[in-house]
Structures are given as C-alpha cells and as structure tokens.
Amino acid sequence: MDLRQHNLHVYNTLTRTREKFAPLDPPRVGMYVCGPTVYGDAHIGHAKSYVSFDVIVRYLRYLGYRVTYVQNITDVGHLTDDADEGEDKVERKAKAERVHPMAVAEMYTRRYFEDMDRLNVLRPDISPRASGHIIEQIELVKRLLAAGHAYEAGGSVYFDVASWPKYGRLSGRTVDQMQAGARVEVSAEKRAPADFALWKRAEPGHIMQWPSPWGMGFPGWHLECSAMSMKYLGESFDIHGGGIENQFPHHEDEIAQAEAATGKPFVRYWLHNNMVTVNGQKMGKSLGNFITLRKAFDKWGPMVLRYFILQSHYRSPLDFSDGALASASQGYVRLARDIMSIRKAAMAPSEGPADTTVVQTIEAVRSRFLEAMHDDFNTSIALSVLFELVTEGKLLAAKATVSQASLQMMSDAINELGGDVLGFSWGREGAKSSLRPLSELRTDEVESFRLMVNLMIQFRNALRQRKLFDLADMMRAGLEHELGIVFEDTPEGTKWRFK
Ligand SMILES: [Zn+2]
C-alpha cells in the first residue's frame, strides 16, 4: 500500500514537544515497546499500555507504513527492587511454586498472549525473550567496558553514570536529585549511588545464571531492552514506547547503555502511556485493589475494556471503577448493536448506486477521524467521531429508499475506522456472527444463561417422559447446531457442555 499523505504529530517525551512524525527510513518504521515481566497474570495496567500501542501500530500501518513491532518478554533479571537489589521476580515466583523459573515464564507468557488476543491486540512481529539474548547482552557490556562507560566490581558490572553527561535527559532529573533519592547502603560496590547494574554476579542458590567474562551471573533488567531493540531494529530506530513509570530508571538507562556504546542517537520518538488507577488510587497487589485482566474480562468482557481504554487519551491517567466500566459497557453495547443493525440492513437486496450524500458524509467523517488521530493519536475524539458515523448509518438504514450500495459503503467505513484502526472485533470477523461470543458475557449474564439452559434440560426431560422423543431430539440437535451446547445424558441426569 502507498503511504498516505498525513499530518501526524506525536508527543515526544525526550524533547517534551509535539513533533511531526517523520521516520528515519520511510515507509519503514521500527517500533519497540517494553513488554511484560512474566511472573503473574496481566492486569488492567497492561491492557491500557498494550491496547494503546496496538492502536498506534494499527494506525501507522493504516497510513501505509511498514512497521516492525518488537515487544520483549522479560523472563530474567527484573528484580523486586529497582535499585539493583532484591530477588528476581520470576525466580521468586518459581521458588514459591516449586517449579523451574522457565516454567513460570513460559506459563505466564502463554497466558499473556491469550489475554492480549482476547483484547484483539495484534501480536508483535518479534517477541524476544531476555534469556534468549544473553550473548547479545554480554557483548553490549563488553562494548561499554571498552568505551570506558562501565566498570567491574566483584563479578558485577555497573554503568558509570558520571562518564555519561547526557544521563537524565529523558526523565529531566539531575544526577544530584537521583543520588539524593537512592539508598546508599545497598550499593557498596558502586562508585556512585546513581550507577546501575549491567551484569549481576549470581549469589549462591540463584537458578537463572550464565557464564560471562566476569563469572557466573545474569543481566541487569535494563540491558535486555537496549540489546534486543538494537538487534532487531538497528542502533537508531523510530519509536520506543512504554509506561510513564518506566521513564526512570528503565528508559533513562536504556538510552545511556545504547548511546554510550554506539555513539549514535538511540531512539527518535519516546512515547509514554499513563497509568491506571482504581477508584482514584494506585493499583497494587499489597493495596488489595489489584485487578487481573481475566477477572475484568469475566465481569465486563474484553471489548468493553478496550472501549473503556480508548475513551481516554493514552497520555492521560485512567481511573478504573465499577461505575465508569458500567457506563463504558452501555456505550459499547449501544455502538455494537447499532453497527449490527446497519450490517443487517446492508444485506437486504436493493438496487442503485451509493448516494452521493452518503459518500460525502463518509469523507467528512473520515477526515475528522484522521485529524483526531493525527493529534498524537487522540482516540477519545476518534471514538466520538465513530459514534457520529454510526448514528448517520442508523438513520440511513431506517430510510425506506436506501440503496444497498450506500449501506454497504457505510458498513465498510465503520469497519475501516472502528475495526482496522481502533481494533474492535465487530470488524470484519464479527460479520460472521451477530451473536456476542459466550466468552464475552458478564458474570450475571453467564448466570442467566446457566438458568436458561437448565430450564431447557427440564423441558426436554418432560418431553421424553411424555415419549415425545422426536421433539426432544429436535431440541437437542437445535441447541447443538445453533448455540454449540451439547447435552449428555448420564446416570446422574442430563449434563451440558459447550461443543
Ligand atoms: Zn524495556
């Protein structure tokens, strides 16, 4: 596809300005987003981050860019304490469950992708694992040592922040401020408290360890992102994304490691998405307000969550509360229902070309949608423009003299903006069935569903008692064929399951 003319501006955290988007080597775009540390199920904070970057990738592709999207999987080196101390998060979980750390990483990696699939988040082109790139990470440490930006101390290697005057450019912190905030007592090996670990010596009992020129050890968490992004996207690339909470120290350290080693600018545009709060409070396991995606899906369904996230801008904080989700649910259900009614109307045969006013309406709405997206991916406005388009479509579908071509054009435009760009699954694939997938039902709906199926079982039993076997069989076949519900007659009575 040709690259569209566009006026996309993005907010670059590095320069603190909105800049016109101009990649290094168009139409190619290299984009890296920090991925999850796989020691537990993904939560609603992950959904905000990865849905936001999913829309950014979708939109860049929509404009005609050939995006290579890399998102890492952290399976080693992320410690419980950001100050290079504490336990490895994956290893701690593995010890608690008495399994190998790689089993923990594998299980939660799979569950992470399952959750993202349900949110209709496109999979990255490359999902590199930190443990699979130890050689590249060791090579990067060697380069930093050779360039005089790192030093070894007792089998660990640290980045020498004093050797890199640009340190602090992204987060806007000075080294003095950082030193004041650091805990000096935990960093006896470091020359200065702001120095950070590139490679850590493995203490006795540490499972995830590899041989290195400095002895057995493991990479510091920040190192993997510099090493793996440069391996797949080159030493300079276009976009690096991540959560605002990772600006410091994680992203600051990534820049220092990469630029001190290569002497080249690392990333052109730094995009940071804001955090999720729960009822106005920070979310945390210890605070008791921690919401996993699986729990949120059970209650609201993945598409309602996607809709809720896209209602606000990615750089704004998002407050998660039952009330806010309930209204998002209403909004989404209305939108989905209206889209279904337009699609249904578009299937009715009716002659004639598309009405020119319909063509004009779609053009006008599309240009306002693009304008919103060009304003640093303002999905909040883009969604409201989509609502207007659906309202127009509904009015059109209600007309007695509308051509099928007009309705089809309307339906295609909705799929293009709402499905391809915003990533809602009532896009093209949703056209196969007008039913909401059962996996998307809320808990209370699942309960009603169960009651209904149990009533049908009782009704079928009554038919069989009256020897009306043909009717009983008809009911059984119909449920299996239409809804995928299978009845099984057992000595304990009739059980049901999904096909
Ligand atoms: Zn990272």
Tab-separated table of N, CA and C and ligand atoms in Angstrom, residues 32-35 72 74 221-226 228 240-242 246 250-251 254 270, ligand 1:
chain	number	residue	atom	x	y	z
A	32	TYR	N	9.611	-0.251	19.222
A	32	TYR	CA	9.888	-1.163	20.340
A	32	TYR	C	9.059	-0.716	21.536
A	33	VAL	N	8.393	-1.671	22.175
A	33	VAL	CA	7.626	-1.356	23.384
A	33	VAL	C	8.038	-2.346	24.473
A	34	CYS	N	8.313	-1.824	25.664
A	34	CYS	CA	8.699	-2.712	26.767
A	34	CYS	C	7.545	-3.668	27.081
A	35	GLY	N	7.862	-4.937	27.080
A	35	GLY	CA	6.838	-5.964	27.308
A	35	GLY	C	6.730	-6.349	28.777
A	72	ASN	N	9.418	-7.013	23.961
A	72	ASN	CA	10.159	-8.080	24.642
A	72	ASN	C	9.330	-8.807	25.692
A	74	THR	N	10.199	-10.195	29.396
A	74	THR	CA	11.227	-10.232	30.439
A	74	THR	C	11.061	-11.498	31.264
A	221	TRP	N	18.219	-5.718	34.445
A	221	TRP	CA	16.941	-5.657	33.721
A	221	TRP	C	16.979	-4.689	32.533
A	222	HIS	N	17.602	-3.525	32.714
A	222	HIS	CA	17.544	-2.505	31.658
A	222	HIS	C	18.285	-2.923	30.396
A	223	LEU	N	19.266	-3.810	30.580
A	223	LEU	CA	20.164	-4.152	29.475
A	223	LEU	C	19.442	-4.840	28.320
A	224	GLU	N	18.492	-5.716	28.652
A	224	GLU	CA	17.843	-6.505	27.591
A	224	GLU	C	17.176	-5.613	26.543
A	225	CYS	N	16.550	-4.522	27.004
A	225	CYS	CA	15.800	-3.696	26.047
A	225	CYS	C	16.745	-2.989	25.080
A	226	SER	N	17.904	-2.512	25.578
A	226	SER	CA	18.876	-1.888	24.664
A	226	SER	C	19.402	-2.927	23.677
A	228	MET	N	18.205	-5.961	22.732
A	228	MET	CA	17.264	-6.616	21.812
A	228	MET	C	16.648	-5.624	20.830
A	240	HIS	N	10.079	4.304	20.582
A	240	HIS	CA	10.177	3.432	21.759
A	240	HIS	C	9.017	3.803	22.668
A	241	GLY	N	8.231	2.798	23.021
A	241	GLY	CA	7.078	3.043	23.884
A	241	GLY	C	7.229	2.340	25.215
A	242	GLY	N	6.412	2.775	26.165
A	242	GLY	CA	6.398	2.128	27.470
A	242	GLY	C	5.557	2.932	28.437
A	246	ASN	N	8.112	3.851	33.726
A	246	ASN	CA	9.414	3.305	33.329
A	246	ASN	C	10.366	4.339	32.742
A	250	HIS	N	14.306	2.900	34.072
A	250	HIS	CA	14.457	1.920	32.988
A	250	HIS	C	14.820	2.550	31.640
A	251	HIS	N	14.035	3.513	31.191
A	251	HIS	CA	14.302	4.067	29.856
A	251	HIS	C	15.531	4.973	29.830
A	254	GLU	N	18.280	2.620	29.457
A	254	GLU	CA	18.340	2.071	28.086
A	254	GLU	C	19.076	3.032	27.156
A	270	TRP	N	10.124	9.050	21.828
A	270	TRP	CA	9.780	8.287	23.040
A	270	TRP	C	8.314	8.567	23.380
B	1	ZN	ZN	12.245	-2.080	28.490
